[in-house]
């Protein structure tokens, strides 16, 4: 290496951007100038921890899949091990037909392995149809992609889609299973179907993960804010806040970014539509490849309820309540945070989060705070009977919160990565590529930063 100081930029200060900056620091060393440019006045993007009811509460993502290694490893690297906590191990319920039901067992994102899995949740005709499904002729195109709702409704009927699959799968993407493709959302199922499963039932059985010991989810005791701060400290970046990058073009030896100027290389960690706008002129093939990725908006209403007798006895001993599609309820899900997380159970208040809005149905997201809080209280009363005045509440809107992995998503991602791979000194990363969850974002950021570091230091 020459004595020249390497300068790189990370556009976007969500978890992907912060991890990318941290990895760049690790790989480029203390001398490199690493700039994070963030459009808003805070880091975190869809991760946000706010004070509520006497302590920190996450109002965006509130957990991560602990069976993937990325986040736990990151927590370890940053010396935050004492922050790592796991849920109490309770299951969520499903609100369907005006009643609470146990979560179906033996399903893949709500798609049952047999009729018994969804007994009690769907009617007798549907159960008979699932039981008969293995003997029905089955056709599967091992090249094309279809939406999950079409696949499941065609084999098991609409009730399974609306009462079992939508609440589980839709919760991950903030959409209905109509807008989510099988191949990206359920790769193990697609693989079983591609390798010749003779029915959907057989494919689900083949794709069910083998039960493994250890908790499925984890989180940080004091919220994701702790991880964001530690990442920022470790990355030691130059920070440009409240400054959306508005232009990106090649210049001699690198890239020119409005408003920060020349850098040797850049990682774009902004959501897909923002990335498309940024590269429309300088990398039109990359922009075209990502143009069809849409986002879903939602709102989270976090309630701190008094720990009186009504709350203690009324809130079920479950981690949450997922809502079937078509119910006369505004909320699409509740997280019963104080039941789900032992570290929140010791607070003086009972914490509940209600979620509103989904892909194609986002009007509710812009309702005034007071209306959303009133809706959350009324919906909670409907499903649990608990009618109490919150001691505190927080409304968080997530415009463009989650990318939709529509049918054909894997082809779009392959095209994005092929186009980006041909562009010198520019990398893309984020929730629209290989998974919307925080672990997938961490992995995406690490891959992008490693590629860029090799490029600019080489
Ligand atoms: C309500 C909700 C609940 C969720 N729950 C979970 C969960 O429990 N577990 C889980 O694993 N995942 C969850 N997710 C998903 C996960 O939180 C997100 O996918 C992830 O945080 C996305 O991180 P990111 O950094 O890629 O993108 P973002 O968080 O979107 O960050 C992108 C950043 O780029 C900035 N930006 C945009 N344009 C520009 C520009 N032109 N210039 C500069 N900056 C720009 C934005 O302001 C933002 O800060 C949830 C998501 C939502 C919305």
CSV table of C-alpha atoms and ligand atoms in Angstrom, one decimal:
chain,number,residue,atom,x,y,z
A,1,UNK,CA,0.0,0.0,0.0
A,2,UNK,CA,1.1,3.6,-0.6
A,3,UNK,CA,1.0,6.2,2.1
A,4,UNK,CA,-2.2,7.6,0.5
A,5,UNK,CA,-5.1,7.7,3.0
A,6,UNK,CA,-8.0,5.4,1.8
A,7,UNK,CA,-11.4,7.0,2.0
A,8,UNK,CA,-14.6,5.1,1.8
A,9,UNK,CA,-18.3,6.0,2.3
A,10,UNK,CA,-21.2,4.1,3.7
A,11,UNK,CA,-24.5,5.5,2.6
A,12,UNK,CA,-27.3,4.8,5.2
A,13,UNK,CA,-26.8,4.4,8.9
A,14,UNK,CA,-29.2,1.5,9.6
A,15,UNK,CA,-27.8,-1.8,11.0
A,16,UNK,CA,-26.5,-2.7,7.5
A,17,UNK,CA,-24.6,0.6,7.3
A,18,UNK,CA,-23.2,0.5,10.8
A,19,UNK,CA,-22.0,-3.1,10.4
A,20,UNK,CA,-20.5,-2.2,7.0
A,21,UNK,CA,-18.6,0.7,8.5
A,22,UNK,CA,-17.4,-1.5,11.4
A,23,UNK,CA,-16.1,-4.2,9.0
A,24,UNK,CA,-14.4,-1.6,6.9
A,25,UNK,CA,-12.6,-0.3,9.9
A,26,UNK,CA,-11.5,-3.8,10.9
A,27,UNK,CA,-10.2,-4.5,7.4
A,28,UNK,CA,-8.8,-1.1,6.4
A,29,UNK,CA,-7.3,-0.1,9.7
A,30,UNK,CA,-7.2,3.0,11.8
A,31,UNK,CA,-5.9,5.3,9.1
A,32,UNK,CA,-8.7,4.9,6.6
A,33,UNK,CA,-11.3,7.6,6.5
A,34,UNK,CA,-14.7,6.0,6.8
A,35,UNK,CA,-17.7,8.3,6.4
A,36,UNK,CA,-21.3,7.3,7.2
A,37,UNK,CA,-23.9,9.5,5.6
A,38,UNK,CA,-27.3,9.2,7.1
A,39,UNK,CA,-30.4,11.0,5.8
A,40,UNK,CA,-32.1,11.3,9.2
A,41,UNK,CA,-31.0,12.7,12.6
A,42,UNK,CA,-30.4,9.3,14.2
A,43,UNK,CA,-28.7,6.1,13.4
A,44,UNK,CA,-30.5,2.8,13.3
A,45,UNK,CA,-33.0,2.9,10.4
A,46,UNK,CA,-35.6,0.3,11.3
A,47,UNK,CA,-33.9,-0.3,14.7
A,48,UNK,CA,-35.0,2.2,17.3
A,49,UNK,CA,-34.9,2.0,21.1
A,50,UNK,CA,-37.0,4.6,23.0
A,51,UNK,CA,-37.6,5.1,26.7
A,52,UNK,CA,-41.1,3.9,27.7
A,53,UNK,CA,-42.6,3.1,31.0
A,54,UNK,CA,-39.3,3.4,32.9
A,55,UNK,CA,-36.9,1.7,30.6
A,56,UNK,CA,-35.7,1.1,27.0
A,57,UNK,CA,-38.1,-0.5,24.5
A,58,UNK,CA,-37.5,-1.4,20.9
A,59,UNK,CA,-40.2,0.0,18.6
A,60,UNK,CA,-38.8,-1.4,15.3
A,61,UNK,CA,-37.2,-4.9,15.2
A,62,UNK,CA,-37.3,-6.4,18.7
A,63,UNK,CA,-35.5,-9.7,18.2
A,64,UNK,CA,-33.3,-11.7,16.0
A,65,UNK,CA,-33.1,-15.3,14.9
A,66,UNK,CA,-30.6,-16.8,17.4
A,67,UNK,CA,-30.1,-20.0,15.3
A,68,UNK,CA,-28.2,-17.9,12.8
A,69,UNK,CA,-24.8,-17.0,14.1
A,70,UNK,CA,-24.3,-13.4,12.9
A,71,UNK,CA,-25.8,-11.3,15.6
A,72,UNK,CA,-24.6,-13.3,18.6
A,73,UNK,CA,-21.1,-13.3,17.1
A,74,UNK,CA,-21.3,-9.5,16.6
A,75,UNK,CA,-22.5,-9.0,20.1
A,76,UNK,CA,-19.5,-11.2,21.3
A,77,UNK,CA,-17.0,-9.2,19.2
A,78,UNK,CA,-18.2,-6.0,20.6
A,79,UNK,CA,-18.0,-7.2,24.2
A,80,UNK,CA,-21.8,-7.0,24.8
A,81,UNK,CA,-22.3,-10.6,25.9
A,82,UNK,CA,-24.1,-9.6,29.1
A,83,UNK,CA,-26.7,-7.8,26.9
A,84,UNK,CA,-27.7,-11.0,25.1
A,85,UNK,CA,-31.1,-12.4,26.4
A,86,UNK,CA,-33.6,-14.9,25.1
A,87,UNK,CA,-37.4,-15.2,25.3
A,88,UNK,CA,-39.2,-17.1,28.0
A,89,UNK,CA,-40.1,-19.8,25.5
A,90,UNK,CA,-43.8,-19.1,25.2
A,91,UNK,CA,-45.7,-19.5,22.0
A,92,UNK,CA,-47.9,-16.9,20.2
A,93,UNK,CA,-51.6,-17.4,19.8
A,94,UNK,CA,-53.7,-16.8,16.6
A,95,UNK,CA,-56.8,-14.7,16.6
A,96,UNK,CA,-59.2,-16.2,14.1
A,97,UNK,CA,-62.9,-16.3,13.8
A,98,UNK,CA,-63.2,-14.1,16.9
A,99,UNK,CA,-61.3,-16.5,19.1
A,100,UNK,CA,-57.8,-17.2,20.3
A,101,UNK,CA,-56.2,-20.5,19.1
A,102,UNK,CA,-52.9,-22.1,19.9
A,103,UNK,CA,-50.2,-21.7,17.2
A,104,UNK,CA,-50.4,-24.6,14.8
A,105,UNK,CA,-47.7,-27.2,15.3
A,106,UNK,CA,-45.6,-28.9,12.6
A,107,UNK,CA,-45.9,-26.1,10.1
A,108,UNK,CA,-43.4,-24.4,7.8
A,109,UNK,CA,-44.3,-20.7,8.2
A,110,UNK,CA,-47.9,-21.8,8.8
A,111,UNK,CA,-48.1,-24.3,6.0
A,112,UNK,CA,-49.1,-27.5,7.7
A,113,UNK,CA,-47.3,-30.9,7.4
A,114,UNK,CA,-50.6,-32.7,8.0
A,115,UNK,CA,-54.3,-32.0,8.9
A,116,UNK,CA,-53.7,-32.5,12.6
A,117,UNK,CA,-51.3,-29.5,12.6
A,118,UNK,CA,-54.2,-27.0,12.0
A,119,UNK,CA,-57.0,-28.9,13.7
A,120,UNK,CA,-59.2,-26.4,15.6
A,121,UNK,CA,-58.0,-23.5,13.4
A,122,UNK,CA,-59.7,-24.5,10.1
A,123,UNK,CA,-63.0,-26.2,9.4
A,124,UNK,CA,-63.7,-29.9,8.8
A,125,UNK,CA,-63.8,-29.6,5.0
A,126,UNK,CA,-60.4,-28.0,5.0
A,127,UNK,CA,-59.0,-30.7,7.3
A,128,UNK,CA,-60.4,-33.4,5.0
A,129,UNK,CA,-58.8,-31.6,2.0
A,130,UNK,CA,-55.4,-31.5,3.7
A,131,UNK,CA,-55.6,-35.1,4.7
A,132,UNK,CA,-56.5,-36.1,1.0
A,133,UNK,CA,-53.9,-33.8,-0.5
A,134,UNK,CA,-51.0,-36.3,-0.8
A,135,UNK,CA,-53.1,-38.4,-3.2
A,136,UNK,CA,-54.1,-35.5,-5.4
A,137,UNK,CA,-52.1,-35.1,-8.7
A,138,UNK,CA,-49.5,-32.4,-8.2
A,139,UNK,CA,-47.6,-30.3,-10.7
A,140,UNK,CA,-44.7,-28.1,-9.8
A,141,UNK,CA,-42.6,-26.0,-12.2
A,142,UNK,CA,-39.1,-26.3,-11.0
A,143,UNK,CA,-38.0,-23.1,-12.7
A,144,UNK,CA,-40.8,-20.6,-12.2
A,145,UNK,CA,-41.7,-18.9,-8.9
A,146,UNK,CA,-45.3,-18.4,-7.6
A,147,UNK,CA,-46.7,-16.6,-4.6
A,148,UNK,CA,-47.2,-18.6,-1.4
A,149,UNK,CA,-50.9,-18.0,-1.3
A,150,UNK,CA,-51.5,-19.5,-4.7
A,151,UNK,CA,-49.5,-22.6,-3.9
A,152,UNK,CA,-51.1,-23.2,-0.5
A,153,UNK,CA,-54.7,-22.2,-1.5
A,154,UNK,CA,-54.5,-24.5,-4.5
A,155,UNK,CA,-53.7,-27.5,-2.4
A,156,UNK,CA,-55.2,-26.8,1.1
A,157,UNK,CA,-57.7,-24.1,0.5
A,158,UNK,CA,-58.1,-20.5,1.4
A,159,UNK,CA,-58.6,-20.9,5.2
A,160,UNK,CA,-55.1,-22.3,5.6
A,161,UNK,CA,-53.7,-19.3,3.8
A,162,UNK,CA,-55.7,-16.7,5.8
A,163,UNK,CA,-55.7,-18.3,9.2
A,164,UNK,CA,-52.3,-19.9,9.4
A,165,UNK,CA,-49.9,-18.8,6.7
A,166,UNK,CA,-50.7,-15.0,6.5
A,167,UNK,CA,-50.3,-14.4,10.2
A,168,UNK,CA,-46.8,-16.1,10.3
A,169,UNK,CA,-45.3,-15.3,6.9
A,170,UNK,CA,-47.0,-12.0,6.6
A,171,UNK,CA,-45.6,-11.0,10.0
A,172,UNK,CA,-42.1,-11.3,8.7
A,173,UNK,CA,-42.6,-9.2,5.5
A,174,UNK,CA,-45.5,-7.0,6.6
A,175,UNK,CA,-47.5,-8.3,3.7
A,176,UNK,CA,-49.9,-11.1,2.8
A,177,UNK,CA,-48.7,-14.4,1.4
A,178,UNK,CA,-50.2,-13.2,-1.9
A,179,UNK,CA,-47.3,-10.9,-2.4
A,180,UNK,CA,-44.5,-13.2,-1.3
A,181,UNK,CA,-42.7,-15.7,-3.6
A,182,UNK,CA,-42.1,-19.3,-2.6
A,183,UNK,CA,-38.5,-19.5,-3.6
A,184,UNK,CA,-37.1,-16.5,-1.6
A,185,UNK,CA,-39.3,-16.9,1.5
A,186,UNK,CA,-39.4,-20.7,1.8
A,187,UNK,CA,-36.2,-21.9,0.1
A,188,UNK,CA,-36.2,-25.3,1.9
A,189,UNK,CA,-39.8,-25.9,0.7
A,190,UNK,CA,-38.9,-24.9,-2.9
A,191,UNK,CA,-35.9,-27.2,-2.8
A,192,UNK,CA,-38.1,-30.1,-1.6
A,193,UNK,CA,-40.6,-29.4,-4.4
A,194,UNK,CA,-37.8,-29.1,-7.0
A,195,UNK,CA,-36.4,-32.4,-6.0
A,196,UNK,CA,-39.6,-34.1,-6.8
A,197,UNK,CA,-41.9,-34.1,-3.7
A,198,UNK,CA,-45.2,-35.6,-4.8
A,199,UNK,CA,-47.4,-33.3,-2.8
A,200,UNK,CA,-47.3,-30.1,-0.8
A,201,UNK,CA,-47.7,-32.1,2.4
A,202,UNK,CA,-44.7,-34.3,1.5
A,203,UNK,CA,-42.6,-31.2,0.6
A,204,UNK,CA,-43.4,-29.5,4.0
A,205,UNK,CA,-42.5,-32.7,5.9
A,206,UNK,CA,-39.2,-32.9,4.0
A,207,UNK,CA,-38.5,-29.2,4.7
A,208,UNK,CA,-39.4,-29.0,8.4
A,209,UNK,CA,-36.2,-28.2,10.3
A,210,UNK,CA,-34.9,-30.8,12.6
A,211,UNK,CA,-35.6,-29.6,16.1
A,212,UNK,CA,-32.5,-28.1,17.6
A,213,UNK,CA,-31.8,-27.3,21.2
A,214,UNK,CA,-31.4,-23.7,22.3
A,215,UNK,CA,-33.5,-20.6,21.9
A,216,UNK,CA,-34.9,-19.6,18.6
A,217,UNK,CA,-34.7,-15.9,19.2
A,218,UNK,CA,-32.5,-13.4,21.0
A,219,UNK,CA,-32.4,-9.7,21.7
A,220,UNK,CA,-30.4,-7.2,23.8
A,221,UNK,CA,-31.4,-6.4,27.3
A,222,UNK,CA,-31.3,-2.7,26.8
A,223,UNK,CA,-32.5,-2.7,23.3
A,224,UNK,CA,-30.9,-2.6,19.8
A,225,UNK,CA,-29.7,0.9,20.6
A,226,UNK,CA,-26.9,-0.7,22.7
A,227,UNK,CA,-25.6,-2.5,19.6
A,228,UNK,CA,-25.9,0.5,17.4
A,229,UNK,CA,-23.8,2.6,19.8
A,230,UNK,CA,-21.2,-0.1,20.1
A,231,UNK,CA,-20.9,-0.4,16.4
A,232,UNK,CA,-20.6,3.3,15.9
A,233,UNK,CA,-17.8,3.4,18.5
A,234,UNK,CA,-16.0,0.5,17.0
A,235,UNK,CA,-16.3,1.8,13.5
A,236,UNK,CA,-15.1,5.3,14.6
A,237,UNK,CA,-16.5,6.9,11.4
A,238,UNK,CA,-16.7,10.4,10.3
A,239,UNK,CA,-20.4,11.0,10.6
A,240,UNK,CA,-22.6,13.2,8.3
A,241,UNK,CA,-26.2,13.3,9.7
A,242,UNK,CA,-29.4,14.8,8.4
A,243,UNK,CA,-27.8,14.6,4.9
A,244,UNK,CA,-29.4,12.4,2.3
A,245,UNK,CA,-27.0,11.5,-0.4
A,246,UNK,CA,-28.6,13.1,-3.5
A,247,UNK,CA,-26.1,12.3,-6.2
A,248,UNK,CA,-23.6,9.6,-7.0
A,249,UNK,CA,-21.3,9.6,-10.0
A,250,UNK,CA,-17.9,8.2,-11.0
A,251,UNK,CA,-14.9,10.5,-10.7
A,252,UNK,CA,-11.2,9.8,-11.2
A,253,UNK,CA,-10.2,6.9,-9.1
A,254,UNK,CA,-13.5,6.5,-7.3
A,255,UNK,CA,-16.9,8.1,-6.7
A,256,UNK,CA,-18.3,11.6,-6.1
A,257,UNK,CA,-21.1,11.8,-3.6
A,258,UNK,CA,-23.3,14.7,-3.0
A,259,UNK,CA,-22.9,16.1,-0.3
A,260,UNK,CA,-19.5,14.7,0.8
A,261,UNK,CA,-17.3,14.7,-2.3
A,262,UNK,CA,-14.7,12.2,-3.5
A,263,UNK,CA,-14.3,8.7,-2.0
A,264,UNK,CA,-12.3,5.7,-3.2
A,265,UNK,CA,-15.3,3.4,-2.7
A,266,UNK,CA,-18.8,3.3,-1.5
A,267,UNK,CA,-21.3,0.8,0.1
A,268,UNK,CA,-24.9,1.7,-0.5
A,269,UNK,CA,-27.0,0.3,2.4
A,270,UNK,CA,-30.2,2.3,1.7
A,271,UNK,CA,-33.6,0.6,0.9
A,272,UNK,CA,-34.0,-0.7,-2.7
A,273,UNK,CA,-36.1,2.3,-4.1
A,274,UNK,CA,-33.5,4.8,-2.6
A,275,UNK,CA,-30.7,2.8,-4.1
A,276,UNK,CA,-32.5,2.8,-7.5
A,277,UNK,CA,-32.8,6.6,-7.4
A,278,UNK,CA,-29.1,7.0,-6.5
A,279,UNK,CA,-27.7,4.9,-9.2
A,280,UNK,CA,-30.2,5.6,-12.0
A,281,UNK,CA,-27.7,7.6,-14.0
A,282,UNK,CA,-24.3,6.1,-13.0
A,283,UNK,CA,-25.4,2.4,-13.0
A,284,UNK,CA,-28.6,2.0,-15.0
A,285,UNK,CA,-28.4,-1.8,-15.2
A,286,UNK,CA,-28.2,-2.0,-11.4
A,287,UNK,CA,-31.1,0.4,-11.1
A,288,UNK,CA,-33.2,-1.5,-13.5
A,289,UNK,CA,-32.5,-4.8,-11.7
A,290,UNK,CA,-33.9,-3.5,-8.4
A,291,UNK,CA,-36.7,-1.3,-9.7
A,292,UNK,CA,-39.5,-3.7,-9.0
A,293,UNK,CA,-38.7,-4.2,-5.3
A,294,UNK,CA,-41.5,-2.6,-3.4
A,295,UNK,CA,-41.8,-1.8,0.3
A,296,UNK,CA,-44.5,-2.3,2.9
A,297,UNK,CA,-45.3,0.3,5.5
A,298,UNK,CA,-46.5,-0.3,9.1
A,299,UNK,CA,-46.9,1.3,12.5
A,300,UNK,CA,-45.9,0.0,15.9
A,301,UNK,CA,-47.9,1.2,18.9
A,302,UNK,CA,-46.0,0.4,22.1
A,303,UNK,CA,-48.2,0.5,25.3
A,304,UNK,CA,-47.0,0.5,28.9
A,305,UNK,CA,-49.9,-0.7,31.0
A,306,UNK,CA,-50.3,-0.6,34.7
A,307,UNK,CA,-49.5,-3.9,36.4
A,308,UNK,CA,-52.9,-4.1,38.0
A,309,UNK,CA,-55.0,-7.2,38.6
A,310,UNK,CA,-56.9,-6.8,35.3
A,311,UNK,CA,-53.7,-6.7,33.2
A,312,UNK,CA,-52.0,-9.5,35.1
A,313,UNK,CA,-54.9,-11.9,34.7
A,314,UNK,CA,-56.1,-10.7,31.3
A,315,UNK,CA,-52.9,-10.7,29.2
A,316,UNK,CA,-52.5,-14.3,28.2
A,317,UNK,CA,-49.4,-16.3,29.1
A,318,UNK,CA,-48.1,-16.2,25.5
A,319,UNK,CA,-45.5,-14.4,23.6
A,320,UNK,CA,-47.9,-12.7,21.2
A,321,UNK,CA,-51.1,-12.8,19.3
A,322,UNK,CA,-51.0,-13.0,15.5
A,323,UNK,CA,-54.2,-12.0,13.6
A,324,UNK,CA,-55.7,-14.0,10.8
A,325,UNK,CA,-56.5,-12.1,7.6
A,326,UNK,CA,-60.1,-10.9,7.3
A,327,UNK,CA,-60.8,-10.4,11.0
A,328,UNK,CA,-62.7,-7.3,12.0
A,329,UNK,CA,-59.7,-6.0,13.9
A,330,UNK,CA,-57.3,-3.2,12.9
A,331,UNK,CA,-54.2,-4.7,14.4
A,332,UNK,CA,-52.3,-7.4,12.5
A,333,UNK,CA,-50.3,-8.6,15.5
A,334,UNK,CA,-49.5,-8.0,19.2
A,335,UNK,CA,-46.2,-8.7,20.9
A,336,UNK,CA,-46.9,-9.4,24.6
A,337,UNK,CA,-43.4,-8.1,25.4
A,338,UNK,CA,-43.6,-8.6,29.2
A,339,UNK,CA,-44.7,-12.2,28.7
A,340,UNK,CA,-42.2,-12.9,25.9
A,341,UNK,CA,-39.0,-11.5,27.4
A,342,UNK,CA,-38.0,-12.3,31.0
A,343,UNK,CA,-35.9,-9.1,31.2
A,344,UNK,CA,-39.0,-7.0,30.5
A,345,UNK,CA,-41.2,-9.0,32.9
A,346,UNK,CA,-39.5,-7.4,35.9
A,347,UNK,CA,-40.6,-3.8,34.9
A,348,UNK,CA,-43.2,-1.9,36.9
A,349,UNK,CA,-45.4,-1.8,33.8
A,350,UNK,CA,-46.7,-4.5,31.4
A,351,UNK,CA,-45.4,-3.9,27.9
A,352,UNK,CA,-47.5,-4.7,24.8
A,353,UNK,CA,-46.7,-3.8,21.1
A,354,UNK,CA,-49.5,-3.7,18.5
A,355,UNK,CA,-48.7,-3.5,14.8
A,356,UNK,CA,-50.8,-1.9,12.1
A,357,UNK,CA,-50.6,-1.7,8.3
A,358,UNK,CA,-49.3,-4.0,5.7
A,359,UNK,CA,-48.3,-4.1,2.0
A,360,UNK,CA,-51.2,-2.7,0.0
A,361,UNK,CA,-53.1,-1.5,3.0
A,362,UNK,CA,-51.0,1.3,4.6
A,363,UNK,CA,-53.6,4.1,5.1
A,364,UNK,CA,-53.8,3.3,8.8
A,365,UNK,CA,-50.1,4.0,9.2
A,366,UNK,CA,-50.7,7.8,8.9
A,367,UNK,CA,-53.6,7.9,11.3
A,368,UNK,CA,-52.9,10.4,14.1
A,369,UNK,CA,-51.1,9.1,17.2
A,370,UNK,CA,-54.1,9.4,19.4
A,371,UNK,CA,-56.2,7.3,16.9
A,372,UNK,CA,-53.6,4.6,16.7
A,373,UNK,CA,-53.3,4.4,20.5
A,374,UNK,CA,-57.1,4.2,20.8
A,375,UNK,CA,-57.2,1.5,18.2
A,376,UNK,CA,-54.5,-0.5,20.0
A,377,UNK,CA,-56.4,-0.2,23.3
A,378,UNK,CA,-59.7,-1.3,21.7
A,379,UNK,CA,-58.1,-4.2,19.7
A,380,UNK,CA,-56.3,-5.4,22.8
A,381,UNK,CA,-59.6,-5.3,24.7
A,382,UNK,CA,-61.3,-7.3,21.9
A,383,UNK,CA,-58.7,-10.1,22.0
A,384,UNK,CA,-57.8,-10.2,25.7
A,385,UNK,CA,-60.6,-8.4,27.5
A,386,UNK,CA,-58.0,-6.1,29.1
A,387,UNK,CA,-59.4,-2.6,29.3
A,388,UNK,CA,-56.9,-0.3,30.9
A,389,UNK,CA,-55.6,3.2,30.5
A,390,UNK,CA,-51.9,3.0,29.5
A,391,UNK,CA,-49.4,4.9,31.7
A,392,UNK,CA,-47.3,5.6,28.6
A,393,UNK,CA,-47.5,5.0,24.9
A,394,UNK,CA,-45.2,5.5,21.9
A,395,UNK,CA,-46.2,5.4,18.2
A,396,UNK,CA,-43.6,4.6,15.6
A,397,UNK,CA,-44.4,4.7,11.9
A,398,UNK,CA,-42.3,2.7,9.5
A,399,UNK,CA,-42.8,4.1,6.0
A,400,UNK,CA,-41.3,1.7,3.6
A,401,UNK,CA,-40.5,-0.6,6.5
A,402,UNK,CA,-39.9,-3.9,4.8
A,403,UNK,CA,-39.1,-5.0,1.3
A,404,UNK,CA,-41.5,-7.4,-0.4
A,405,UNK,CA,-39.9,-10.6,-1.6
A,406,UNK,CA,-42.3,-11.0,-4.5
A,407,UNK,CA,-42.2,-14.0,-6.9
A,408,UNK,CA,-39.0,-13.9,-8.9
A,409,UNK,CA,-37.1,-12.2,-6.1
A,410,UNK,CA,-34.1,-14.5,-6.4
A,411,UNK,CA,-33.8,-13.7,-10.1
A,412,UNK,CA,-33.9,-10.0,-9.2
A,413,UNK,CA,-31.2,-10.4,-6.6
A,414,UNK,CA,-29.0,-12.3,-9.0
A,415,UNK,CA,-29.4,-9.5,-11.5
A,416,UNK,CA,-28.6,-6.9,-8.9
A,417,UNK,CA,-25.5,-8.7,-7.8
A,418,UNK,CA,-24.4,-9.3,-11.3
A,419,UNK,CA,-24.8,-5.6,-12.2
A,420,UNK,CA,-23.2,-4.4,-9.0
A,421,UNK,CA,-20.3,-6.9,-9.5
A,422,UNK,CA,-19.3,-5.1,-12.7
A,423,UNK,CA,-19.1,-1.7,-11.1
A,424,UNK,CA,-15.7,-0.8,-9.7
A,425,UNK,CA,-15.7,0.4,-6.1
A,426,UNK,CA,-19.4,0.3,-5.4
A,427,UNK,CA,-21.2,-2.3,-3.3
A,428,UNK,CA,-24.8,-2.7,-2.3
A,429,UNK,CA,-26.1,-4.4,0.9
A,430,UNK,CA,-29.3,-4.5,2.9
A,431,UNK,CA,-32.7,-6.1,3.7
A,432,UNK,CA,-33.8,-6.4,0.1
A,433,UNK,CA,-31.1,-9.0,-0.9
A,434,UNK,CA,-30.8,-12.2,1.1
A,435,UNK,CA,-33.3,-11.8,4.0
A,436,UNK,CA,-35.1,-9.0,5.8
A,437,UNK,CA,-34.0,-10.1,9.3
A,438,UNK,CA,-31.2,-8.4,11.2
A,439,UNK,CA,-28.8,-11.5,10.9
A,440,UNK,CA,-29.2,-11.4,7.1
A,441,UNK,CA,-28.5,-7.6,7.1
A,442,UNK,CA,-25.3,-8.2,9.2
A,443,UNK,CA,-24.2,-10.9,6.7
A,444,UNK,CA,-25.0,-8.7,3.7
A,445,UNK,CA,-23.0,-5.8,5.2
A,446,UNK,CA,-20.0,-8.0,6.0
A,447,UNK,CA,-19.9,-9.4,2.5
A,448,UNK,CA,-20.2,-5.9,0.9
A,449,UNK,CA,-17.6,-4.4,3.2
A,450,UNK,CA,-15.1,-7.3,2.7
A,451,UNK,CA,-15.4,-6.9,-1.1
A,452,UNK,CA,-14.9,-3.2,-1.0
A,453,UNK,CA,-12.0,-3.4,1.4
A,454,UNK,CA,-10.2,-5.8,-0.9
A,455,UNK,CA,-10.9,-3.6,-3.8
A,456,UNK,CA,-9.7,-0.3,-2.3
A,457,UNK,CA,-6.8,-1.7,-0.4
A,458,UNK,CA,-5.6,-3.9,-3.3
B,1,LIG,C1,-41.7,-2.9,12.4
B,1,LIG,C2,-40.5,-3.8,12.0
B,1,LIG,C3,-40.2,-4.9,12.8
B,1,LIG,C4,-39.2,-5.7,12.5
B,1,LIG,N1,-38.9,-6.8,13.4
B,1,LIG,C5,-37.8,-7.5,13.2
B,1,LIG,C6,-37.4,-8.5,14.1
B,1,LIG,O1,-38.0,-8.6,15.2
B,1,LIG,N2,-36.3,-9.2,13.8
B,1,LIG,C7,-35.5,-9.0,12.7
B,1,LIG,O2,-34.5,-9.7,12.5
B,1,LIG,N3,-35.8,-8.1,11.8
B,1,LIG,C8,-37.0,-7.3,12.0
B,1,LIG,N4,-37.3,-6.3,11.1
B,1,LIG,C9,-36.5,-6.2,9.9
B,1,LIG,C10,-35.2,-5.4,10.2
B,1,LIG,O3,-35.4,-4.5,11.2
B,1,LIG,C11,-34.8,-4.6,9.0
B,1,LIG,O4,-34.8,-5.3,7.8
B,1,LIG,C12,-33.4,-4.0,9.1
B,1,LIG,O5,-33.2,-3.3,10.3
B,1,LIG,C13,-33.0,-3.2,7.9
B,1,LIG,O6,-31.7,-2.6,8.1
B,1,LIG,P1,-31.0,-1.8,7.0
B,1,LIG,O7,-29.8,-1.1,7.6
B,1,LIG,O8,-30.7,-2.7,5.8
B,1,LIG,O9,-32.0,-0.7,6.4
B,1,LIG,P2,-32.7,0.5,7.2
B,1,LIG,O10,-32.9,0.2,8.6
B,1,LIG,O11,-33.8,0.9,6.3
B,1,LIG,O12,-31.6,1.6,7.1
B,1,LIG,C14,-31.3,2.4,5.9
B,1,LIG,C15,-30.9,3.8,6.3
B,1,LIG,O13,-30.6,4.5,5.1
B,1,LIG,C16,-31.0,5.8,5.3
B,1,LIG,N5,-31.1,6.4,4.0
B,1,LIG,C17,-32.1,6.2,3.1
B,1,LIG,N6,-31.8,6.9,2.0
B,1,LIG,C18,-30.7,7.6,2.2
B,1,LIG,C19,-29.9,8.5,1.4
B,1,LIG,N7,-30.2,8.9,0.2
B,1,LIG,N8,-28.8,9.0,2.0
B,1,LIG,C20,-28.4,8.7,3.2
B,1,LIG,N9,-29.1,7.8,4.0
B,1,LIG,C21,-30.2,7.3,3.5
B,1,LIG,C22,-32.3,5.7,6.1
B,1,LIG,O14,-32.6,6.9,6.8
B,1,LIG,C23,-31.9,4.6,7.1
B,1,LIG,O15,-31.4,5.0,8.3
B,1,LIG,C24,-38.4,-5.5,11.4
B,1,LIG,C25,-38.7,-4.4,10.5
B,1,LIG,C26,-39.7,-3.6,10.9
B,1,LIG,C27,-40.0,-2.4,10.0
